[in-house]
CSV table of C-alpha atoms and ligand atoms in Angstrom, one decimal:
chain,number,residue,atom,x,y,z
C,5,MET,CA,-6.5,-24.2,-4.1
C,6,ASN,CA,-4.0,-21.7,-2.9
C,7,GLU,CA,-4.0,-21.6,0.9
C,8,TYR,CA,-1.9,-21.1,4.0
C,9,ARG,CA,-2.0,-23.9,6.7
C,10,ILE,CA,-1.1,-22.3,10.1
C,11,ALA,CA,-0.4,-24.2,13.3
C,12,GLY,CA,-1.0,-21.4,15.8
C,13,GLY,CA,0.1,-20.7,19.3
C,14,ARG,CA,3.8,-20.4,18.7
C,15,ARG,CA,5.7,-17.4,20.0
C,16,LEU,CA,7.5,-15.4,17.2
C,17,GLN,CA,11.2,-14.6,17.9
C,18,GLY,CA,14.1,-13.5,15.9
C,19,THR,CA,14.8,-10.8,13.2
C,20,VAL,CA,12.9,-9.9,10.1
C,21,HIS,CA,13.9,-7.6,7.2
C,22,VAL,CA,11.1,-5.3,6.2
C,23,GLN,CA,10.6,-5.0,2.4
C,24,GLY,CA,10.5,-1.8,0.4
C,25,ALA,CA,7.2,0.1,0.4
C,26,LYS,CA,4.7,-1.1,-2.2
C,27,ASN,CA,2.8,2.2,-2.1
C,28,SER,CA,6.0,4.1,-2.9
C,29,ALA,CA,7.4,1.8,-5.5
C,30,LEU,CA,4.2,1.8,-7.5
C,31,PRO,CA,4.0,5.6,-8.2
C,32,ILE,CA,7.8,5.8,-8.6
C,33,LEU,CA,7.7,3.1,-11.3
C,34,ALA,CA,4.8,4.8,-13.0
C,35,ALA,CA,6.7,8.1,-12.8
C,36,CYS,CA,9.6,6.6,-14.8
C,37,VAL,CA,7.4,7.1,-17.9
C,38,VAL,CA,8.1,10.9,-17.5
C,39,CYS,CA,11.7,10.5,-16.5
C,40,ARG,CA,13.1,9.9,-19.9
C,41,GLY,CA,16.1,7.6,-19.8
C,42,VAL,CA,17.4,4.8,-17.6
C,43,ASN,CA,15.9,4.7,-14.1
C,44,VAL,CA,17.3,2.2,-11.5
C,45,ILE,CA,14.9,1.6,-8.6
C,46,HIS,CA,16.3,-0.3,-5.7
C,47,ASN,CA,14.5,-2.0,-2.7
C,48,CYS,CA,11.5,-2.7,-4.9
C,49,PRO,CA,9.4,-5.5,-3.3
C,50,GLN,CA,8.6,-8.6,-5.4
C,51,LEU,CA,4.8,-8.5,-5.5
C,52,SER,CA,2.0,-9.1,-7.9
C,53,ASP,CA,1.1,-5.4,-7.9
C,54,ILE,CA,4.7,-4.6,-9.0
C,55,ASP,CA,4.4,-7.2,-11.7
C,56,ALA,CA,1.2,-5.6,-13.0
C,57,THR,CA,2.9,-2.2,-13.1
C,58,ILE,CA,5.9,-3.6,-15.0
C,59,ASN,CA,3.5,-5.1,-17.5
C,60,ILE,CA,2.0,-1.7,-18.2
C,61,LEU,CA,5.5,-0.1,-18.5
C,62,ARG,CA,6.5,-2.7,-21.0
C,63,HIS,CA,3.2,-2.2,-23.0
C,64,LEU,CA,4.0,1.6,-23.1
C,65,GLY,CA,7.4,0.8,-24.7
C,66,CYS,CA,9.7,0.9,-21.7
C,67,LYS,CA,12.5,-1.7,-21.4
C,68,VAL,CA,12.3,-3.2,-17.9
C,69,LYS,CA,14.8,-5.5,-16.3
C,70,VAL,CA,14.1,-7.0,-12.9
C,71,GLU,CA,17.0,-8.3,-10.8
C,72,ALA,CA,15.8,-9.4,-7.3
C,73,ASN,CA,14.8,-6.1,-5.7
C,74,THR,CA,16.2,-3.8,-8.4
C,75,VAL,CA,14.0,-2.7,-11.3
C,76,THR,CA,15.7,-0.9,-14.2
C,77,VAL,CA,13.3,1.1,-16.4
C,78,ASP,CA,14.5,2.5,-19.7
C,79,SER,CA,11.8,4.9,-20.8
C,80,THR,CA,13.6,6.4,-23.8
C,81,ASP,CA,11.0,5.2,-26.2
C,82,ILE,CA,7.3,5.5,-25.4
C,83,VAL,CA,5.2,3.9,-28.2
C,84,THR,CA,1.6,4.4,-27.1
C,85,ASP,CA,-0.6,6.6,-24.8
C,86,HIS,CA,-3.2,3.8,-24.4
C,87,VAL,CA,-3.4,1.2,-21.6
C,88,PRO,CA,-5.6,-1.7,-22.5
C,89,ASP,CA,-8.3,-2.9,-20.2
C,90,HIS,CA,-6.8,-6.2,-19.3
C,91,LEU,CA,-3.7,-4.4,-18.0
C,92,MET,CA,-5.7,-1.7,-16.2
C,93,GLN,CA,-7.9,-4.3,-14.4
C,94,GLU,CA,-4.9,-6.1,-13.0
C,95,MET,CA,-4.4,-3.4,-10.4
C,96,ARG,CA,-6.7,-0.7,-9.1
C,97,SER,CA,-4.1,1.9,-8.4
C,98,SER,CA,-2.9,1.9,-12.1
C,99,VAL,CA,-4.8,5.2,-12.4
C,100,ILE,CA,-1.4,6.7,-11.4
C,101,PHE,CA,-0.4,6.1,-15.0
C,102,LEU,CA,-2.9,8.7,-16.1
C,103,GLY,CA,-0.8,11.6,-15.1
C,104,ALA,CA,2.5,10.0,-16.1
C,105,ILE,CA,1.3,9.2,-19.7
C,106,ALA,CA,-0.3,12.6,-20.1
C,107,ALA,CA,2.9,14.4,-18.9
C,108,ARG,CA,5.0,12.4,-21.4
C,109,THR,CA,2.8,12.3,-24.5
C,110,GLY,CA,0.2,15.0,-24.0
C,111,ASN,CA,-2.6,12.4,-24.3
C,112,ALA,CA,-3.8,9.3,-22.4
C,113,SER,CA,-6.6,6.8,-22.7
C,114,LEU,CA,-7.3,4.0,-20.2
C,115,SER,CA,-10.2,2.3,-18.5
C,116,LEU,CA,-11.7,3.6,-15.3
C,117,PRO,CA,-10.1,1.6,-12.5
C,118,GLY,CA,-13.4,0.7,-10.9
C,119,GLY,CA,-14.0,-0.1,-7.2
C,120,CYS,CA,-12.4,-2.8,-5.2
C,121,GLU,CA,-12.9,-4.8,-2.0
C,122,ILE,CA,-12.6,-1.9,0.3
C,123,GLY,CA,-14.7,0.7,-1.4
C,124,LEU,CA,-15.9,2.5,-4.6
C,125,ARG,CA,-12.5,4.2,-5.0
C,126,PRO,CA,-13.7,7.2,-7.1
C,127,ILE,CA,-11.1,9.3,-9.0
C,128,ASP,CA,-12.9,12.6,-9.2
C,129,LEU,CA,-10.2,14.4,-7.3
C,130,HIS,CA,-7.6,13.1,-9.8
C,131,LEU,CA,-9.6,14.2,-12.8
C,132,ASP,CA,-10.5,17.6,-11.4
C,133,ALA,CA,-6.8,18.3,-10.6
C,134,LEU,CA,-5.6,17.2,-14.1
C,135,ARG,CA,-8.2,19.5,-15.6
C,136,LYS,CA,-6.8,22.4,-13.6
C,137,LEU,CA,-3.5,21.6,-15.2
C,138,GLY,CA,-5.0,22.0,-18.7
C,139,ALA,CA,-6.1,18.5,-19.5
C,140,GLN,CA,-9.3,17.9,-21.3
C,141,ILE,CA,-10.9,14.7,-20.1
C,142,THR,CA,-13.9,12.8,-21.3
C,143,GLU,CA,-15.3,9.7,-19.8
C,144,GLU,CA,-17.2,7.3,-22.0
C,145,GLY,CA,-18.1,3.6,-21.7
C,146,GLY,CA,-16.0,3.1,-18.7
C,147,HIS,CA,-12.9,4.7,-20.3
C,148,ILE,CA,-11.1,8.0,-19.8
C,149,TYR,CA,-9.8,10.0,-22.7
C,150,LEU,CA,-7.4,12.8,-21.9
C,151,ASP,CA,-5.7,15.3,-24.2
C,152,CYS,CA,-3.9,18.6,-23.6
C,153,PRO,CA,-4.4,20.7,-26.7
C,154,GLN,CA,-2.6,23.7,-25.1
C,155,GLY,CA,-0.1,21.5,-23.2
C,156,LEU,CA,0.0,21.5,-19.4
C,157,GLN,CA,0.0,24.7,-17.4
C,158,GLY,CA,0.8,25.1,-13.7
C,159,ASN,CA,-2.1,26.2,-11.5
C,160,VAL,CA,-3.3,26.4,-7.9
C,161,ILE,CA,-5.1,23.1,-7.0
C,162,SER,CA,-6.9,22.6,-3.7
C,163,LEU,CA,-7.9,19.0,-2.8
C,164,SER,CA,-11.2,18.6,-0.9
C,165,PHE,CA,-9.6,15.5,0.7
C,166,PRO,CA,-5.8,14.8,1.0
C,167,SER,CA,-6.0,11.9,-1.5
C,168,VAL,CA,-2.7,10.0,-1.8
C,169,GLY,CA,-3.3,9.0,-5.4
C,170,ALA,CA,-4.5,12.4,-6.5
C,171,THR,CA,-1.5,14.1,-4.9
C,172,GLU,CA,0.8,11.6,-6.7
C,173,ASN,CA,-0.9,12.3,-10.1
C,174,VAL,CA,-0.5,16.0,-9.6
C,175,LEU,CA,3.2,15.7,-8.6
C,176,ILE,CA,4.0,13.6,-11.6
C,177,THR,CA,2.1,15.8,-14.1
C,178,ALA,CA,2.9,19.2,-12.7
C,179,CYS,CA,6.7,18.5,-12.9
C,180,VAL,CA,6.7,19.2,-16.6
C,181,ALA,CA,3.8,21.8,-16.8
C,182,LYS,CA,4.6,25.3,-17.9
C,183,GLY,CA,4.9,27.5,-14.8
C,184,THR,CA,4.3,26.8,-11.1
C,185,THR,CA,1.7,24.6,-9.4
C,186,THR,CA,0.7,25.0,-5.8
C,187,LEU,CA,-1.1,21.9,-4.4
C,188,VAL,CA,-3.2,22.7,-1.2
C,189,ASN,CA,-4.4,20.0,1.2
C,190,ALA,CA,-1.9,17.6,-0.3
C,191,ALA,CA,-1.5,14.1,1.2
C,192,ARG,CA,1.4,14.0,3.6
C,193,GLU,CA,2.2,10.2,3.6
C,194,PRO,CA,5.9,9.2,3.5
C,195,GLU,CA,5.3,7.7,0.1
C,196,ILE,CA,4.5,11.2,-1.2
C,197,SER,CA,7.9,12.5,0.0
C,198,ASP,CA,9.6,9.4,-1.5
C,199,LEU,CA,8.0,10.1,-4.9
C,200,ALA,CA,9.0,13.8,-4.7
C,201,ASP,CA,12.6,12.8,-3.8
C,202,PHE,CA,12.8,10.5,-6.8
C,203,LEU,CA,11.3,13.2,-9.1
C,204,ASN,CA,13.7,15.8,-7.8
C,205,ARG,CA,16.6,13.4,-8.6
C,206,CYS,CA,15.2,13.3,-12.1
C,207,GLY,CA,15.4,17.1,-12.4
C,208,ALA,CA,12.0,18.1,-11.0
C,209,ARG,CA,11.7,21.2,-8.7
C,210,ILE,CA,9.3,20.1,-6.0
C,211,SER,CA,9.3,21.6,-2.5
C,212,GLY,CA,7.1,21.0,0.6
C,213,ALA,CA,6.4,17.3,0.0
C,214,GLY,CA,5.3,15.8,3.3
C,215,GLU,CA,3.5,18.9,4.3
C,216,GLY,CA,0.0,20.2,3.4
C,217,ILE,CA,1.1,22.6,0.7
C,218,ILE,CA,3.4,21.4,-2.1
C,219,THR,CA,5.0,23.7,-4.7
C,220,ILE,CA,6.1,22.4,-8.1
C,221,GLU,CA,8.0,24.6,-10.5
C,222,GLY,CA,7.6,23.1,-14.0
C,223,VAL,CA,10.7,22.1,-16.0
C,224,SER,CA,10.9,21.2,-19.7
C,225,SER,CA,11.7,17.6,-19.2
C,226,LEU,CA,13.0,15.0,-16.7
C,227,HIS,CA,15.9,12.5,-17.1
C,228,GLY,CA,16.4,9.1,-15.5
C,229,ALA,CA,17.8,8.6,-12.0
C,230,GLU,CA,18.7,6.0,-9.4
C,231,HIS,CA,16.6,5.7,-6.2
C,232,ILE,CA,16.2,3.5,-3.1
C,233,VAL,CA,12.5,3.0,-2.1
C,234,ILE,CA,11.7,3.6,1.6
C,235,PRO,CA,10.7,0.7,3.9
C,236,ASP,CA,7.1,-0.4,3.9
C,237,ARG,CA,5.6,1.0,7.1
C,238,ILE,CA,2.4,-1.2,6.8
C,239,VAL,CA,4.4,-4.4,6.5
C,240,ALA,CA,6.5,-3.2,9.5
C,241,ALA,CA,3.3,-2.8,11.4
C,242,THR,CA,2.2,-6.3,10.3
C,243,TYR,CA,5.3,-7.9,11.8
C,244,MET,CA,5.1,-5.8,15.0
C,245,ILE,CA,1.5,-6.9,15.5
C,246,ALA,CA,2.4,-10.5,14.7
C,247,ALA,CA,4.9,-10.3,17.6
C,248,ALA,CA,2.3,-8.7,19.8
C,249,VAL,CA,-0.4,-11.3,19.3
C,250,THR,CA,2.0,-14.2,19.8
C,251,HIS,CA,3.7,-12.7,23.0
C,252,GLY,CA,6.9,-12.7,20.9
C,253,ASP,CA,10.2,-10.9,20.8
C,254,VAL,CA,11.0,-9.6,17.3
C,255,ILE,CA,13.6,-7.3,15.8
C,256,LEU,CA,12.6,-5.5,12.6
C,257,GLN,CA,15.4,-4.3,10.3
C,258,ASN,CA,14.9,-1.6,7.7
C,259,VAL,CA,12.2,0.5,9.3
C,260,ILE,CA,11.8,4.2,9.7
C,261,PRO,CA,10.3,4.5,13.2
C,262,ALA,CA,8.9,8.0,12.6
C,263,HIS,CA,6.7,6.5,9.9
C,264,ILE,CA,4.9,4.2,12.3
C,265,GLY,CA,4.4,6.4,15.3
C,266,PRO,CA,0.7,5.8,15.8
C,267,VAL,CA,1.1,2.0,15.6
C,268,THR,CA,4.0,2.0,18.0
C,269,ALA,CA,2.1,4.2,20.5
C,270,LEU,CA,-0.9,1.9,20.5
C,271,LEU,CA,1.2,-1.2,21.0
C,272,GLN,CA,3.0,0.4,23.9
C,273,GLU,CA,-0.4,1.4,25.4
C,274,SER,CA,-1.3,-2.3,25.1
C,275,GLY,CA,1.7,-3.3,27.1
C,276,CYS,CA,4.4,-4.0,24.5
C,277,ASP,CA,7.9,-2.9,25.1
C,278,ILE,CA,9.3,-1.2,21.9
C,279,ALA,CA,12.9,0.1,21.5
C,280,VAL,CA,14.1,1.8,18.4
C,281,LYS,CA,17.7,2.4,17.2
C,282,GLU,CA,18.3,4.1,13.8
C,283,LYS,CA,16.6,1.8,11.3
C,284,LYS,CA,16.0,-1.1,13.7
C,285,LEU,CA,13.0,-1.7,16.1
C,286,ARG,CA,12.6,-4.3,18.7
C,287,ILE,CA,9.2,-5.3,20.1
C,288,THR,CA,8.8,-7.5,23.1
C,289,ALA,CA,5.2,-8.4,23.8
C,290,THR,CA,3.6,-8.8,27.2
C,291,GLU,CA,1.9,-12.0,28.1
C,292,LYS,CA,-1.6,-10.5,27.7
C,293,LEU,CA,-2.3,-7.3,25.7
C,294,ARG,CA,-4.3,-4.6,27.3
C,295,ALA,CA,-7.2,-3.2,25.3
C,296,MET,CA,-6.2,0.0,23.4
C,297,SER,CA,-8.1,3.3,23.5
C,298,THR,CA,-10.1,4.3,20.4
C,299,ILE,CA,-8.4,3.5,17.1
C,300,ARG,CA,-9.5,6.1,14.6
C,301,THR,CA,-8.0,5.9,11.1
C,302,MET,CA,-6.9,9.2,9.7
C,303,PRO,CA,-4.7,10.6,6.8
C,304,TYR,CA,-1.0,10.6,7.7
C,305,PRO,CA,0.3,11.3,10.3
C,306,GLY,CA,-2.7,9.8,12.0
C,307,PHE,CA,-3.3,6.1,12.4
C,308,PRO,CA,-3.1,4.5,9.0
C,309,THR,CA,-6.2,2.9,7.5
C,310,ASP,CA,-4.0,0.1,6.1
C,311,ALA,CA,-3.1,-1.0,9.6
C,312,GLN,CA,-6.8,-1.0,10.8
C,313,ALA,CA,-7.5,-4.7,10.2
C,314,LEU,CA,-4.1,-5.7,11.6
C,315,MET,CA,-4.7,-3.8,14.8
C,316,MET,CA,-8.2,-5.2,15.1
C,317,THR,CA,-6.7,-8.7,15.4
C,318,ALA,CA,-4.6,-7.5,18.3
C,319,CYS,CA,-7.7,-5.9,19.9
C,320,SER,CA,-9.5,-9.3,19.5
C,321,VAL,CA,-7.1,-11.0,22.0
C,322,ALA,CA,-6.6,-8.0,24.3
C,323,ASN,CA,-7.9,-7.7,27.8
C,324,GLY,CA,-10.9,-5.3,27.6
C,325,THR,CA,-12.9,-3.5,24.9
C,326,SER,CA,-11.5,-1.4,22.0
C,327,VAL,CA,-13.4,0.8,19.6
C,328,VAL,CA,-12.2,1.0,15.9
C,329,ILE,CA,-13.4,3.8,13.7
C,330,GLU,CA,-12.7,3.6,10.0
C,331,THR,CA,-12.9,7.1,8.6
C,332,ILE,CA,-11.2,6.7,5.2
C,333,PHE,CA,-12.9,3.8,3.3
C,334,GLU,CA,-16.6,3.0,3.4
C,335,SER,CA,-16.3,-0.8,3.4
C,336,ARG,CA,-13.1,-1.7,5.2
C,337,PHE,CA,-14.5,-4.1,7.8
C,338,ARG,CA,-14.8,-7.2,5.5
C,339,HIS,CA,-12.3,-9.0,7.7
C,340,VAL,CA,-14.7,-8.8,10.7
C,341,PRO,CA,-17.0,-11.8,9.9
C,342,GLU,CA,-13.8,-13.9,9.2
C,343,LEU,CA,-12.2,-12.8,12.5
C,344,CYS,CA,-15.5,-13.8,14.2
C,345,ARG,CA,-15.0,-17.4,12.9
C,346,PHE,CA,-11.9,-17.5,15.1
C,347,GLY,CA,-14.2,-16.7,18.1
C,348,ALA,CA,-13.5,-12.9,18.1
C,349,ASP,CA,-16.3,-10.8,19.6
C,350,ILE,CA,-16.8,-7.8,17.3
C,351,LEU,CA,-19.9,-5.7,16.8
C,352,VAL,CA,-20.0,-3.4,13.7
C,353,ASP,CA,-22.3,-0.4,13.2
C,354,GLY,CA,-21.5,1.5,10.0
C,355,ARG,CA,-17.9,2.7,10.3
C,356,ILE,CA,-17.5,1.8,14.0
C,357,ALA,CA,-16.5,-1.6,15.3
C,358,VAL,CA,-16.6,-2.5,19.0
C,359,VAL,CA,-14.1,-5.3,19.8
C,360,LYS,CA,-14.3,-7.2,23.1
C,361,GLY,CA,-11.1,-9.1,23.7
C,362,VAL,CA,-11.5,-12.8,24.2
C,363,SER,CA,-9.1,-15.0,26.2
C,364,GLN,CA,-8.2,-17.2,23.2
C,365,LEU,CA,-8.9,-17.4,19.5
C,366,LEU,CA,-9.6,-20.8,18.1
C,367,ALA,CA,-8.4,-22.0,14.7
C,368,ALA,CA,-10.7,-21.4,11.7
C,369,ASN,CA,-11.0,-21.9,8.0
C,370,VAL,CA,-11.3,-18.4,6.5
C,371,ALA,CA,-11.0,-16.5,3.2
C,372,ALA,CA,-8.9,-13.4,2.7
C,373,PRO,CA,-11.4,-10.6,1.7
C,374,ASP,CA,-8.7,-8.1,0.6
C,375,LEU,CA,-5.0,-7.4,1.1
C,376,ARG,CA,-4.7,-6.1,4.6
C,377,GLY,CA,-7.8,-8.0,5.9
C,378,GLY,CA,-6.0,-11.2,4.6
C,379,ALA,CA,-2.9,-10.3,6.5
C,380,ALA,CA,-5.0,-9.7,9.6
C,381,LEU,CA,-6.4,-13.2,9.3
C,382,VAL,CA,-2.9,-14.7,9.1
C,383,LEU,CA,-2.0,-12.9,12.3
C,384,ALA,CA,-5.2,-14.4,13.9
C,385,GLY,CA,-4.1,-17.8,12.8
C,386,LEU,CA,-0.7,-17.3,14.4
C,387,ALA,CA,-2.4,-16.4,17.7
C,388,ALA,CA,-5.2,-19.1,17.5
C,389,GLU,CA,-4.9,-22.6,19.0
C,390,GLY,CA,-5.1,-25.3,16.4
C,391,GLN,CA,-4.8,-25.6,12.6
C,392,THR,CA,-6.0,-22.5,10.7
C,393,VAL,CA,-6.6,-22.4,6.9
C,394,VAL,CA,-6.4,-19.0,5.1
C,395,ARG,CA,-7.6,-19.1,1.4
C,396,GLU,CA,-7.7,-16.5,-1.5
C,397,LEU,CA,-4.0,-15.7,-1.0
C,398,GLN,CA,-3.9,-13.7,-4.3
C,399,HIS,CA,-5.0,-10.7,-2.1
C,400,ILE,CA,-2.1,-11.1,0.2
C,401,ASP,CA,0.4,-11.7,-2.6
C,402,ARG,CA,-0.3,-8.1,-3.8
C,403,GLY,CA,1.4,-6.6,-0.8
C,404,TYR,CA,3.6,-9.1,1.1
C,405,GLU,CA,6.9,-10.3,-0.3
C,406,ALA,CA,7.9,-13.8,0.9
C,407,PHE,CA,5.4,-13.5,3.7
C,408,GLU,CA,5.3,-17.2,4.8
C,409,SER,CA,9.1,-17.7,4.6
C,410,ARG,CA,9.7,-14.6,6.8
C,411,LEU,CA,7.1,-15.7,9.3
C,412,CYS,CA,8.7,-19.2,9.4
C,413,ASN,CA,12.1,-17.6,10.0
C,414,LEU,CA,10.5,-16.1,13.1
C,415,GLY,CA,9.3,-19.5,14.3
C,416,ALA,CA,5.8,-19.6,12.9
C,417,ASP,CA,4.5,-22.9,11.6
C,418,ILE,CA,2.9,-21.7,8.3
C,419,ARG,CA,2.9,-23.6,5.0
C,420,ARG,CA,1.6,-22.6,1.6
C,421,ILE,CA,-0.4,-25.2,-0.3
C,422,GLU,CA,-0.5,-24.5,-4.0
C,423,ASP,CA,-2.8,-25.8,-6.7
C,424,GLU,CA,-1.2,-28.8,-8.5
C,425,LYS,CA,0.2,-27.2,-11.6
C,426,THR,CA,-1.6,-29.1,-14.4
C,427,ASP,CA,0.2,-29.0,-17.8
C,428,GLY,CA,-1.6,-28.1,-21.0
K,1,EPZ,C1,-3.6,4.8,-1.3
K,1,EPZ,O1,-4.8,4.6,-2.0
K,1,EPZ,C2,-3.0,3.5,-1.0
K,1,EPZ,N1,-2.8,2.7,-2.2
K,1,EPZ,C3,-4.0,2.7,-0.1
K,1,EPZ,O2,-3.4,1.5,0.3
K,1,EPZ,C4,-4.3,3.5,1.2
K,1,EPZ,O3,-5.2,2.8,1.9
K,1,EPZ,C5,-4.8,4.9,0.8
K,1,EPZ,O4,-3.8,5.6,-0.1
K,1,EPZ,C6,-5.0,5.8,2.0
K,1,EPZ,O5,-3.8,5.9,2.7
K,1,EPZ,C7,-1.6,3.0,-2.9
K,1,EPZ,O6,-0.8,3.9,-2.6
K,1,EPZ,C8,-1.4,2.2,-4.1
K,1,EPZ,P1,-6.8,8.0,-1.4
K,1,EPZ,P2,-5.6,5.8,-2.7
K,1,EPZ,O7,-6.9,8.6,-2.7
K,1,EPZ,O8,-4.6,6.7,-3.3
K,1,EPZ,C9,-11.5,9.0,-1.5
K,1,EPZ,C10,-3.1,-0.8,0.5
K,1,EPZ,O9,-3.6,-1.6,1.3
K,1,EPZ,N2,-11.2,9.5,-2.9
K,1,EPZ,O10,-6.0,8.7,-0.3
K,1,EPZ,O11,-6.6,5.2,-3.6
K,1,EPZ,C11,-11.4,7.5,-1.5
K,1,EPZ,O12,-12.6,6.9,-1.9
K,1,EPZ,C12,-3.9,0.2,-0.2
K,1,EPZ,O13,-1.9,-0.8,0.3
K,1,EPZ,C13,-12.2,10.2,-3.5
K,1,EPZ,O14,-13.3,10.4,-3.0
K,1,EPZ,O15,-6.3,6.5,-1.5
K,1,EPZ,C14,-11.1,7.1,-0.1
K,1,EPZ,O16,-12.3,7.2,0.6
K,1,EPZ,C15,-5.4,0.1,0.1
K,1,EPZ,N3,-11.9,10.7,-4.8
K,1,EPZ,C16,-10.2,8.3,0.4
K,1,EPZ,O17,-10.4,9.4,-0.6
K,1,EPZ,C17,-10.7,10.5,-5.4
K,1,EPZ,O18,-10.5,11.0,-6.5
K,1,EPZ,C18,-8.7,8.0,0.4
K,1,EPZ,O19,-8.3,7.7,-0.9
K,1,EPZ,C19,-9.7,9.8,-4.7
K,1,EPZ,C20,-10.0,9.3,-3.4
């Protein structure tokens, strides 16, 4: 058993420090394989996905030291170009190592990441892009084998969809390709800019990150560097919506307001007062949220798909009806049946959910279906009257550092009940 017990109905108040961005730290740590030498990465969140990435780095031959939120990666010696299945399966986004290993060694072999709770998660865009850079890739028995007989050459690559992961794989690989690469229809998420900033500190020559067209001038090799990971915009959104659904008054420290514009706009539309000052944001929630207009998930700078489940919890207790349209992933409504166990009134048809706000959610016993859906259920438990139980916490542990202690510091009554550790 590994579950949260939440006594809901308490107003959140106080200050919370927002962790470093998981989706920035993961590609940056993978990129250390190419940045030959000592890399010191600060503001790394302590998460199971980070642990999984560190396990792969160590398997590849890197020396990794973790001191609180600073991870030091010495990638001087890389001893293999193969990642075994058991390490690949620990985390879906480990496909980011494909480009890093190929860029460092010229070869790579690892298992296909496979789908996950929110969709099939194909990697065709990654593979097509790497082929454009000179990689020869075969897929056999659920494994990918990559080699670059003529090395890596720069090229013009146009993505049919601004895939975050494919953009990251191209950035990391093209840095040390011969010649220039132009990436068209690149993802524009802040995590892409953070990765490019890190790579440029390591000697790369990337320009245009954060826009739709990125240019990478290949260099012969990259060296180690020091970097501070940007704040996690989805975790920031999580604490903002926790304040909103509990009529709270919360100050977030370590946020970049420009990264969460669409979330801020919707919460202001629902009646919350939000004030920003440099890297601080204060949200004061109104007694009763008003229903928001249509929430349509889009690539950045649109409304983030990772905040969709979280915002749906807010819609569930708002006055009126909201429409949520999930345009990025094909099965990212698995939190809906669990929210309905709290008494939420939600109708789903394909990628559209119609959410009729109810006056009060009632405590429920629910299971986290995935990372952000699990966080959305915790928020529902904070808002609901009575004792809520949220199970399957391994999903939430992938993305939220010290979640329950930070919520307790804001006045929530949430306890984690662990399995009795049995010896032997
Ligand atoms: C990243 O996933 C994030 N993960 C996801 O966050 C996030 O939801 C997603 O970007 C979108 O913002 C990390 O950064 C580790 P995509 P990624 O490639 O790179 C399709 C979280 O909760 N696609 O932009 O996998 C794909 O099926 C996680 O922290 C292809 O068809 O996202 C999806 O429909 C969940 N072929 C869409 O593109 C490909 O080769 C977006 O995927 C690649 C993607």
